[in-house]
């Protein structure tokens, strides 16, 4: 399962980074709408782990805020981009290759774990959350955002609900112009919440940022984020939890 996700990212990382052209910052809401949800302001001096750091834009931002940051990602291509970005900005971040469901860190290594828009690529969230809890010190914070599972259920043109919220697990999006399809995973909000509690986290806040005014949104680079639809359905789910 992880192999096909890795293959996708090795193939598309360069194109993704060129197209998305993300600013250095904590981009909680992915492409299009970018509001810093102010979940990670107080990181100076903290040991921080980014799970699925991609091109390193978030890791570098937190290093610039004074954190000791480690960025982990499956993709060697994404990590190459991240290392170049950190070097350009003279930011000290330890980047390494690995899988968020099997972390190469000792118990109690970090004060904070976070990521943005990674868990739609991860099948076994329970394993990831158990590993994250193990690597965090007691009382440590786990903050992340991910695509809200209801947003993709609607047809982007008609806004009619076309897919079932209950159809969880592996979703294949055919890519005609590439030699591999995109494979992601749908997780219900309750799946996320229950996996966190099962792994030993106390969930402190769930956030569904957004507004009902289409003018508050910009289109994403690939046209898949539509202001009219974004004003009807939440596109991002953000979670704040604490290692209990
Ligand atoms: C959409 S990017 C998000 C990265 C970054 N937060 C950003 O905003 O660009 C998703 C990243 O998750 C990584 N990823 C997916 N599954 C993973 C796994 N099981 N372990 C580690 N990284 C993973 C991918 O390689 C990719 O770099």
PDB file of C-alpha atoms and ligand atoms in Angstrom:
ATOM      1  CA  UNK A   1       0.000   0.000   0.000  1.00  0.00           C
ATOM      2  CA  UNK A   2       2.671   2.451   1.049  1.00  0.00           C
ATOM      3  CA  UNK A   3       4.686   1.451  -2.021  1.00  0.00           C
ATOM      4  CA  UNK A   4       2.094   2.840  -4.437  1.00  0.00           C
ATOM      5  CA  UNK A   5       1.924   6.104  -2.486  1.00  0.00           C
ATOM      6  CA  UNK A   6       5.709   6.333  -2.547  1.00  0.00           C
ATOM      7  CA  UNK A   7       5.774   5.604  -6.278  1.00  0.00           C
ATOM      8  CA  UNK A   8       3.246   8.399  -6.859  1.00  0.00           C
ATOM      9  CA  UNK A   9       5.279  10.936  -4.940  1.00  0.00           C
ATOM     10  CA  UNK A  10       8.587   9.967  -6.542  1.00  0.00           C
ATOM     11  CA  UNK A  11       6.949  10.461  -9.935  1.00  0.00           C
ATOM     12  CA  UNK A  12       5.097  13.715  -9.245  1.00  0.00           C
ATOM     13  CA  UNK A  13       7.142  15.564  -6.578  1.00  0.00           C
ATOM     14  CA  UNK A  14       8.967  17.914  -8.967  1.00  0.00           C
ATOM     15  CA  UNK A  15       5.837  18.792 -10.879  1.00  0.00           C
ATOM     16  CA  UNK A  16       3.883  19.235  -7.607  1.00  0.00           C
ATOM     17  CA  UNK A  17       6.492  21.579  -6.151  1.00  0.00           C
ATOM     18  CA  UNK A  18       6.705  23.642  -9.359  1.00  0.00           C
ATOM     19  CA  UNK A  19       2.931  23.944  -9.661  1.00  0.00           C
ATOM     20  CA  UNK A  20       2.014  24.559  -6.073  1.00  0.00           C
ATOM     21  CA  UNK A  21       4.942  26.891  -5.374  1.00  0.00           C
ATOM     22  CA  UNK A  22       4.166  26.918  -1.633  1.00  0.00           C
ATOM     23  CA  UNK A  23       5.427  29.736   0.527  1.00  0.00           C
ATOM     24  CA  UNK A  24       7.545  28.833   3.523  1.00  0.00           C
ATOM     25  CA  UNK A  25       4.970  28.703   6.309  1.00  0.00           C
ATOM     26  CA  UNK A  26       2.594  26.368   8.048  1.00  0.00           C
ATOM     27  CA  UNK A  27       0.124  25.771   5.274  1.00  0.00           C
ATOM     28  CA  UNK A  28      -2.651  24.111   7.255  1.00  0.00           C
ATOM     29  CA  UNK A  29      -5.318  24.356   4.610  1.00  0.00           C
ATOM     30  CA  UNK A  30      -3.327  23.059   1.665  1.00  0.00           C
ATOM     31  CA  UNK A  31      -3.630  24.812  -1.672  1.00  0.00           C
ATOM     32  CA  UNK A  32      -5.944  27.730  -2.383  1.00  0.00           C
ATOM     33  CA  UNK A  33      -7.041  29.039   0.980  1.00  0.00           C
ATOM     34  CA  UNK A  34      -4.095  29.646   3.219  1.00  0.00           C
ATOM     35  CA  UNK A  35      -4.790  30.899   6.688  1.00  0.00           C
ATOM     36  CA  UNK A  36      -2.303  30.101   9.390  1.00  0.00           C
ATOM     37  CA  UNK A  37      -4.578  28.520  11.974  1.00  0.00           C
ATOM     38  CA  UNK A  38      -2.139  29.669  14.661  1.00  0.00           C
ATOM     39  CA  UNK A  39      -1.893  26.196  16.140  1.00  0.00           C
ATOM     40  CA  UNK A  40       1.878  26.120  16.500  1.00  0.00           C
ATOM     41  CA  UNK A  41       3.065  29.529  17.607  1.00  0.00           C
ATOM     42  CA  UNK A  42       5.001  28.519  20.668  1.00  0.00           C
ATOM     43  CA  UNK A  43       7.706  26.189  19.329  1.00  0.00           C
ATOM     44  CA  UNK A  44      10.978  27.924  20.179  1.00  0.00           C
ATOM     45  CA  UNK A  45      13.381  25.437  21.771  1.00  0.00           C
ATOM     46  CA  UNK A  46      10.958  22.544  21.271  1.00  0.00           C
ATOM     47  CA  UNK A  47      11.761  19.229  19.566  1.00  0.00           C
ATOM     48  CA  UNK A  48       9.313  19.118  16.670  1.00  0.00           C
ATOM     49  CA  UNK A  49       8.560  16.306  14.212  1.00  0.00           C
ATOM     50  CA  UNK A  50       6.838  16.883  10.866  1.00  0.00           C
ATOM     51  CA  UNK A  51       5.222  13.656   9.691  1.00  0.00           C
ATOM     52  CA  UNK A  52       5.254  13.748   5.891  1.00  0.00           C
ATOM     53  CA  UNK A  53       7.182  16.987   5.440  1.00  0.00           C
ATOM     54  CA  UNK A  54       6.995  17.034   1.630  1.00  0.00           C
ATOM     55  CA  UNK A  55       9.013  19.939   0.246  1.00  0.00           C
ATOM     56  CA  UNK A  56       9.889  21.145   3.749  1.00  0.00           C
ATOM     57  CA  UNK A  57       8.049  24.484   3.654  1.00  0.00           C
ATOM     58  CA  UNK A  58       6.445  23.891   7.069  1.00  0.00           C
ATOM     59  CA  UNK A  59       9.571  22.364   8.655  1.00  0.00           C
ATOM     60  CA  UNK A  60      11.708  25.301   7.537  1.00  0.00           C
ATOM     61  CA  UNK A  61       9.105  27.785   8.874  1.00  0.00           C
ATOM     62  CA  UNK A  62       9.176  26.160  12.317  1.00  0.00           C
ATOM     63  CA  UNK A  63      12.990  26.008  12.342  1.00  0.00           C
ATOM     64  CA  UNK A  64      12.928  29.747  11.600  1.00  0.00           C
ATOM     65  CA  UNK A  65      10.658  30.132  14.660  1.00  0.00           C
ATOM     66  CA  UNK A  66      13.402  28.544  16.797  1.00  0.00           C
ATOM     67  CA  UNK A  67      12.297  24.890  16.945  1.00  0.00           C
ATOM     68  CA  UNK A  68      14.612  21.865  16.594  1.00  0.00           C
ATOM     69  CA  UNK A  69      12.850  20.304  13.637  1.00  0.00           C
ATOM     70  CA  UNK A  70      12.970  16.815  12.133  1.00  0.00           C
ATOM     71  CA  UNK A  71      11.109  16.276   8.855  1.00  0.00           C
ATOM     72  CA  UNK A  72      10.221  12.731   7.783  1.00  0.00           C
ATOM     73  CA  UNK A  73       8.863  11.760   4.376  1.00  0.00           C
ATOM     74  CA  UNK A  74       8.462   8.660   2.202  1.00  0.00           C
ATOM     75  CA  UNK A  75       9.722  10.326  -0.934  1.00  0.00           C
ATOM     76  CA  UNK A  76      13.399  10.855  -1.764  1.00  0.00           C
ATOM     77  CA  UNK A  77      12.374  13.433  -4.400  1.00  0.00           C
ATOM     78  CA  UNK A  78      10.370  15.475  -1.891  1.00  0.00           C
ATOM     79  CA  UNK A  79      13.250  15.287   0.576  1.00  0.00           C
ATOM     80  CA  UNK A  80      15.741  16.508  -2.053  1.00  0.00           C
ATOM     81  CA  UNK A  81      13.538  19.546  -2.599  1.00  0.00           C
ATOM     82  CA  UNK A  82      13.232  20.070   1.176  1.00  0.00           C
ATOM     83  CA  UNK A  83      17.003  19.866   1.727  1.00  0.00           C
ATOM     84  CA  UNK A  84      17.637  22.407  -1.052  1.00  0.00           C
ATOM     85  CA  UNK A  85      15.018  24.749   0.418  1.00  0.00           C
ATOM     86  CA  UNK A  86      16.537  24.506   3.914  1.00  0.00           C
ATOM     87  CA  UNK A  87      20.031  25.132   2.507  1.00  0.00           C
ATOM     88  CA  UNK A  88      18.801  28.180   0.537  1.00  0.00           C
ATOM     89  CA  UNK A  89      17.296  29.665   3.711  1.00  0.00           C
ATOM     90  CA  UNK A  90      20.141  28.567   5.967  1.00  0.00           C
ATOM     91  CA  UNK A  91      17.641  26.665   8.130  1.00  0.00           C
ATOM     92  CA  UNK A  92      18.824  23.780  10.272  1.00  0.00           C
ATOM     93  CA  UNK A  93      16.370  20.882   9.783  1.00  0.00           C
ATOM     94  CA  UNK A  94      17.129  17.137   9.968  1.00  0.00           C
ATOM     95  CA  UNK A  95      15.333  15.519   7.027  1.00  0.00           C
ATOM     96  CA  UNK A  96      15.047  11.758   6.749  1.00  0.00           C
ATOM     97  CA  UNK A  97      13.240   9.151   4.710  1.00  0.00           C
ATOM     98  CA  UNK A  98      10.709   6.932   6.470  1.00  0.00           C
ATOM     99  CA  UNK A  99       7.105   5.885   6.912  1.00  0.00           C
ATOM    100  CA  UNK A 100       4.790   7.604   9.401  1.00  0.00           C
ATOM    101  CA  UNK A 101       3.380   4.204  10.403  1.00  0.00           C
ATOM    102  CA  UNK A 102       6.796   2.919  11.561  1.00  0.00           C
ATOM    103  CA  UNK A 103       8.827   5.792  12.960  1.00  0.00           C
ATOM    104  CA  UNK A 104      12.618   5.498  13.209  1.00  0.00           C
ATOM    105  CA  UNK A 105      12.776   7.354  16.543  1.00  0.00           C
ATOM    106  CA  UNK A 106      13.213   6.351  20.166  1.00  0.00           C
ATOM    107  CA  UNK A 107      10.294   6.683  22.588  1.00  0.00           C
ATOM    108  CA  UNK A 108       9.762  10.158  24.086  1.00  0.00           C
ATOM    109  CA  UNK A 109      11.860  12.022  21.488  1.00  0.00           C
ATOM    110  CA  UNK A 110       9.602  14.993  20.652  1.00  0.00           C
ATOM    111  CA  UNK A 111       7.502  17.730  22.271  1.00  0.00           C
ATOM    112  CA  UNK A 112       5.365  18.394  19.187  1.00  0.00           C
ATOM    113  CA  UNK A 113       4.300  16.360  16.139  1.00  0.00           C
ATOM    114  CA  UNK A 114       2.429  17.952  13.273  1.00  0.00           C
ATOM    115  CA  UNK A 115       1.621  17.849   9.604  1.00  0.00           C
ATOM    116  CA  UNK A 116      -0.612  19.351   6.947  1.00  0.00           C
ATOM    117  CA  UNK A 117      -2.437  17.392   4.257  1.00  0.00           C
ATOM    118  CA  UNK A 118      -0.703  14.030   4.641  1.00  0.00           C
ATOM    119  CA  UNK A 119      -3.212  11.632   6.216  1.00  0.00           C
ATOM    120  CA  UNK A 120      -5.254  11.228   3.038  1.00  0.00           C
ATOM    121  CA  UNK A 121      -2.219   9.259   1.814  1.00  0.00           C
ATOM    122  CA  UNK A 122      -2.028   6.993   4.866  1.00  0.00           C
ATOM    123  CA  UNK A 123      -4.092   3.812   5.060  1.00  0.00           C
ATOM    124  CA  UNK A 124      -3.286   2.714   8.611  1.00  0.00           C
ATOM    125  CA  UNK A 125      -3.943   5.840  10.676  1.00  0.00           C
ATOM    126  CA  UNK A 126      -4.125   3.794  13.897  1.00  0.00           C
ATOM    127  CA  UNK A 127      -0.514   2.614  13.403  1.00  0.00           C
ATOM    128  CA  UNK A 128       0.610   6.156  12.602  1.00  0.00           C
ATOM    129  CA  UNK A 129      -1.071   7.579  15.710  1.00  0.00           C
ATOM    130  CA  UNK A 130       0.358   4.803  17.959  1.00  0.00           C
ATOM    131  CA  UNK A 131       3.836   5.515  16.612  1.00  0.00           C
ATOM    132  CA  UNK A 132       3.365   9.256  17.045  1.00  0.00           C
ATOM    133  CA  UNK A 133       2.196   8.783  20.644  1.00  0.00           C
ATOM    134  CA  UNK A 134       5.269   6.593  21.330  1.00  0.00           C
ATOM    135  CA  UNK A 135       7.672   9.179  19.884  1.00  0.00           C
ATOM    136  CA  UNK A 136       6.045  12.074  21.803  1.00  0.00           C
ATOM    137  CA  UNK A 137       6.802  12.915  25.403  1.00  0.00           C
ATOM    138  CA  UNK A 138       3.909  12.818  27.857  1.00  0.00           C
ATOM    139  CA  UNK A 139       1.842  15.974  27.477  1.00  0.00           C
ATOM    140  CA  UNK A 140       3.276  16.537  23.984  1.00  0.00           C
ATOM    141  CA  UNK A 141       1.102  18.126  21.313  1.00  0.00           C
ATOM    142  CA  UNK A 142      -0.060  16.518  18.106  1.00  0.00           C
ATOM    143  CA  UNK A 143      -1.529  18.992  15.615  1.00  0.00           C
ATOM    144  CA  UNK A 144      -2.487  18.264  12.033  1.00  0.00           C
ATOM    145  CA  UNK A 145      -4.782  19.145   9.187  1.00  0.00           C
ATOM    146  CA  UNK A 146      -6.136  16.926   6.458  1.00  0.00           C
ATOM    147  CA  UNK A 147      -8.748  17.084   3.709  1.00  0.00           C
ATOM    148  CA  UNK A 148     -12.206  17.096   5.269  1.00  0.00           C
ATOM    149  CA  UNK A 149     -13.832  13.838   4.142  1.00  0.00           C
ATOM    150  CA  UNK A 150     -17.103  15.471   3.067  1.00  0.00           C
ATOM    151  CA  UNK A 151     -15.585  17.904   0.567  1.00  0.00           C
ATOM    152  CA  UNK A 152     -14.742  15.343  -2.104  1.00  0.00           C
ATOM    153  CA  UNK A 153     -18.176  13.708  -1.975  1.00  0.00           C
ATOM    154  CA  UNK A 154     -19.743  16.460  -4.077  1.00  0.00           C
ATOM    155  CA  UNK A 155     -19.471  16.844  -7.819  1.00  0.00           C
ATOM    156  CA  UNK A 156     -17.360  19.994  -8.367  1.00  0.00           C
ATOM    157  CA  UNK A 157     -19.761  21.373 -11.018  1.00  0.00           C
ATOM    158  CA  UNK A 158     -23.256  20.444  -9.834  1.00  0.00           C
ATOM    159  CA  UNK A 159     -22.422  20.250  -6.098  1.00  0.00           C
ATOM    160  CA  UNK A 160     -24.599  17.132  -5.935  1.00  0.00           C
ATOM    161  CA  UNK A 161     -23.402  14.459  -3.498  1.00  0.00           C
ATOM    162  CA  UNK A 162     -21.998  11.738  -5.714  1.00  0.00           C
ATOM    163  CA  UNK A 163     -19.988   9.536  -3.400  1.00  0.00           C
ATOM    164  CA  UNK A 164     -20.711   7.905  -0.068  1.00  0.00           C
ATOM    165  CA  UNK A 165     -19.117   9.161   3.124  1.00  0.00           C
ATOM    166  CA  UNK A 166     -19.234   5.544   4.267  1.00  0.00           C
ATOM    167  CA  UNK A 167     -17.132   4.319   1.358  1.00  0.00           C
ATOM    168  CA  UNK A 168     -13.895   4.513   3.345  1.00  0.00           C
ATOM    169  CA  UNK A 169     -10.450   3.199   2.544  1.00  0.00           C
ATOM    170  CA  UNK A 170      -8.591   3.054  -0.755  1.00  0.00           C
ATOM    171  CA  UNK A 171      -9.716   5.525  -3.442  1.00  0.00           C
ATOM    172  CA  UNK A 172      -8.173   5.351  -6.896  1.00  0.00           C
ATOM    173  CA  UNK A 173      -8.115   8.464  -9.080  1.00  0.00           C
ATOM    174  CA  UNK A 174      -7.109   7.476 -12.623  1.00  0.00           C
ATOM    175  CA  UNK A 175      -4.478   9.723 -14.214  1.00  0.00           C
ATOM    176  CA  UNK A 176      -4.661   9.474 -17.984  1.00  0.00           C
ATOM    177  CA  UNK A 177      -1.434  11.299 -18.682  1.00  0.00           C
ATOM    178  CA  UNK A 178       0.700   9.451 -16.111  1.00  0.00           C
ATOM    179  CA  UNK A 179       1.845   5.858 -15.875  1.00  0.00           C
ATOM    180  CA  UNK A 180       0.436   5.441 -12.369  1.00  0.00           C
ATOM    181  CA  UNK A 181      -2.929   6.206 -10.762  1.00  0.00           C
ATOM    182  CA  UNK A 182      -3.259   8.331  -7.649  1.00  0.00           C
ATOM    183  CA  UNK A 183      -4.194   6.260  -4.603  1.00  0.00           C
ATOM    184  CA  UNK A 184      -5.514   7.963  -1.477  1.00  0.00           C
ATOM    185  CA  UNK A 185      -7.599   6.879   1.532  1.00  0.00           C
ATOM    186  CA  UNK A 186     -10.897   8.226   2.854  1.00  0.00           C
ATOM    187  CA  UNK A 187     -11.165   8.415   6.650  1.00  0.00           C
ATOM    188  CA  UNK A 188     -14.365   9.457   8.407  1.00  0.00           C
ATOM    189  CA  UNK A 189     -14.108  12.101  11.140  1.00  0.00           C
ATOM    190  CA  UNK A 190     -15.044   9.399  13.675  1.00  0.00           C
ATOM    191  CA  UNK A 191     -12.236   7.137  12.341  1.00  0.00           C
ATOM    192  CA  UNK A 192      -9.735   9.906  12.989  1.00  0.00           C
ATOM    193  CA  UNK A 193     -11.099  10.733  16.440  1.00  0.00           C
ATOM    194  CA  UNK A 194     -11.344   7.101  17.577  1.00  0.00           C
ATOM    195  CA  UNK A 195      -7.855   6.213  16.290  1.00  0.00           C
ATOM    196  CA  UNK A 196      -6.426   9.159  18.251  1.00  0.00           C
ATOM    197  CA  UNK A 197      -8.173   8.140  21.468  1.00  0.00           C
ATOM    198  CA  UNK A 198      -7.158   4.501  20.913  1.00  0.00           C
ATOM    199  CA  UNK A 199      -3.522   5.538  20.557  1.00  0.00           C
ATOM    200  CA  UNK A 200      -3.549   7.448  23.864  1.00  0.00           C
ATOM    201  CA  UNK A 201      -4.310  11.022  22.785  1.00  0.00           C
ATOM    202  CA  UNK A 202      -6.765  13.418  24.355  1.00  0.00           C
ATOM    203  CA  UNK A 203      -8.443  15.376  21.554  1.00  0.00           C
ATOM    204  CA  UNK A 204      -8.622  19.016  22.620  1.00  0.00           C
ATOM    205  CA  UNK A 205     -10.085  20.683  19.511  1.00  0.00           C
ATOM    206  CA  UNK A 206     -11.486  19.816  16.105  1.00  0.00           C
ATOM    207  CA  UNK A 207     -11.545  22.705  13.620  1.00  0.00           C
ATOM    208  CA  UNK A 208     -13.389  23.049  10.311  1.00  0.00           C
ATOM    209  CA  UNK A 209     -12.125  26.385   8.964  1.00  0.00           C
ATOM    210  CA  UNK A 210     -14.165  28.144   6.318  1.00  0.00           C
ATOM    211  CA  UNK A 211     -16.884  30.676   5.627  1.00  0.00           C
ATOM    212  CA  UNK A 212     -20.092  30.808   3.602  1.00  0.00           C
ATOM    213  CA  UNK A 213     -18.812  33.632   1.362  1.00  0.00           C
ATOM    214  CA  UNK A 214     -17.277  32.443  -1.951  1.00  0.00           C
ATOM    215  CA  UNK A 215     -15.252  35.691  -2.091  1.00  0.00           C
ATOM    216  CA  UNK A 216     -13.235  34.454   0.880  1.00  0.00           C
ATOM    217  CA  UNK A 217     -11.662  31.734  -1.299  1.00  0.00           C
ATOM    218  CA  UNK A 218      -9.145  31.549  -4.085  1.00  0.00           C
ATOM    219  CA  UNK A 219      -9.001  28.810  -6.659  1.00  0.00           C
ATOM    220  CA  UNK A 220      -6.194  26.272  -6.310  1.00  0.00           C
ATOM    221  CA  UNK A 221      -3.617  25.796  -9.046  1.00  0.00           C
ATOM    222  CA  UNK A 222      -5.418  22.776 -10.505  1.00  0.00           C
ATOM    223  CA  UNK A 223      -8.975  24.125 -10.388  1.00  0.00           C
ATOM    224  CA  UNK A 224     -10.096  21.428  -7.964  1.00  0.00           C
ATOM    225  CA  UNK A 225     -10.817  23.986  -5.273  1.00  0.00           C
ATOM    226  CA  UNK A 226     -13.892  25.943  -6.214  1.00  0.00           C
ATOM    227  CA  UNK A 227     -14.957  29.023  -4.255  1.00  0.00           C
ATOM    228  CA  UNK A 228     -18.707  28.305  -4.640  1.00  0.00           C
ATOM    229  CA  UNK A 229     -18.300  24.757  -3.332  1.00  0.00           C
ATOM    230  CA  UNK A 230     -15.849  25.774  -0.614  1.00  0.00           C
ATOM    231  CA  UNK A 231     -18.499  28.184   0.710  1.00  0.00           C
ATOM    232  CA  UNK A 232     -20.849  25.197   1.155  1.00  0.00           C
ATOM    233  CA  UNK A 233     -18.662  22.384   2.475  1.00  0.00           C
ATOM    234  CA  UNK A 234     -15.620  22.275   4.750  1.00  0.00           C
ATOM    235  CA  UNK A 235     -12.476  21.320   2.862  1.00  0.00           C
ATOM    236  CA  UNK A 236     -10.123  20.998   5.819  1.00  0.00           C
ATOM    237  CA  UNK A 237     -10.310  19.199   9.138  1.00  0.00           C
ATOM    238  CA  UNK A 238      -7.733  20.285  11.712  1.00  0.00           C
ATOM    239  CA  UNK A 239      -7.074  18.510  14.987  1.00  0.00           C
ATOM    240  CA  UNK A 240      -5.313  19.472  18.197  1.00  0.00           C
ATOM    241  CA  UNK A 241      -4.543  16.586  20.528  1.00  0.00           C
ATOM    242  CA  UNK A 242      -2.315  15.954  23.517  1.00  0.00           C
ATOM    243  CA  UNK A 243      -0.356  12.833  24.459  1.00  0.00           C
ATOM    244  CA  UNK A 244      -2.264  11.739  27.577  1.00  0.00           C
TER     245      UNK A 244
HETATM  246  C1  LIG B   1       0.568  16.817  -0.066  1.00  0.00           C
HETATM  247  S1  LIG B   1       2.179  16.476   0.585  1.00  0.00           S
HETATM  248  C2  LIG B   1       2.082  17.440   2.039  1.00  0.00           C
HETATM  249  C3  LIG B   1       3.429  17.869   2.482  1.00  0.00           C
HETATM  250  C4  LIG B   1       3.494  19.259   3.061  1.00  0.00           C
HETATM  251  N1  LIG B   1       2.769  19.337   4.286  1.00  0.00           N
HETATM  252  C5  LIG B   1       2.965  20.285   2.110  1.00  0.00           C
HETATM  253  O1  LIG B   1       2.076  21.056   2.511  1.00  0.00           O
HETATM  254  O2  LIG B   1       3.416  20.318   0.970  1.00  0.00           O
HETATM  255  C6  LIG B   1       2.022  14.828   1.222  1.00  0.00           C
HETATM  256  C7  LIG B   1       3.365  14.222   1.614  1.00  0.00           C
HETATM  257  O3  LIG B   1       3.112  13.077   2.442  1.00  0.00           O
HETATM  258  C8  LIG B   1       4.113  12.128   2.161  1.00  0.00           C
HETATM  259  N2  LIG B   1       3.637  10.819   2.640  1.00  0.00           N
HETATM  260  C9  LIG B   1       2.541  10.150   2.215  1.00  0.00           C
HETATM  261  N3  LIG B   1       2.418   8.990   2.883  1.00  0.00           N
HETATM  262  C10 LIG B   1       3.456   8.932   3.759  1.00  0.00           C
HETATM  263  C11 LIG B   1       3.890   7.969   4.722  1.00  0.00           C
HETATM  264  N4  LIG B   1       3.214   6.825   4.919  1.00  0.00           N
HETATM  265  N5  LIG B   1       5.013   8.236   5.425  1.00  0.00           N
HETATM  266  C12 LIG B   1       5.719   9.395   5.212  1.00  0.00           C
HETATM  267  N6  LIG B   1       5.355  10.332   4.318  1.00  0.00           N
HETATM  268  C13 LIG B   1       4.236  10.105   3.596  1.00  0.00           C
HETATM  269  C14 LIG B   1       4.301  12.216   0.665  1.00  0.00           C
HETATM  270  O4  LIG B   1       5.522  11.664   0.247  1.00  0.00           O
HETATM  271  C15 LIG B   1       4.197  13.733   0.439  1.00  0.00           C
HETATM  272  O5  LIG B   1       5.451  14.343   0.457  1.00  0.00           O
END
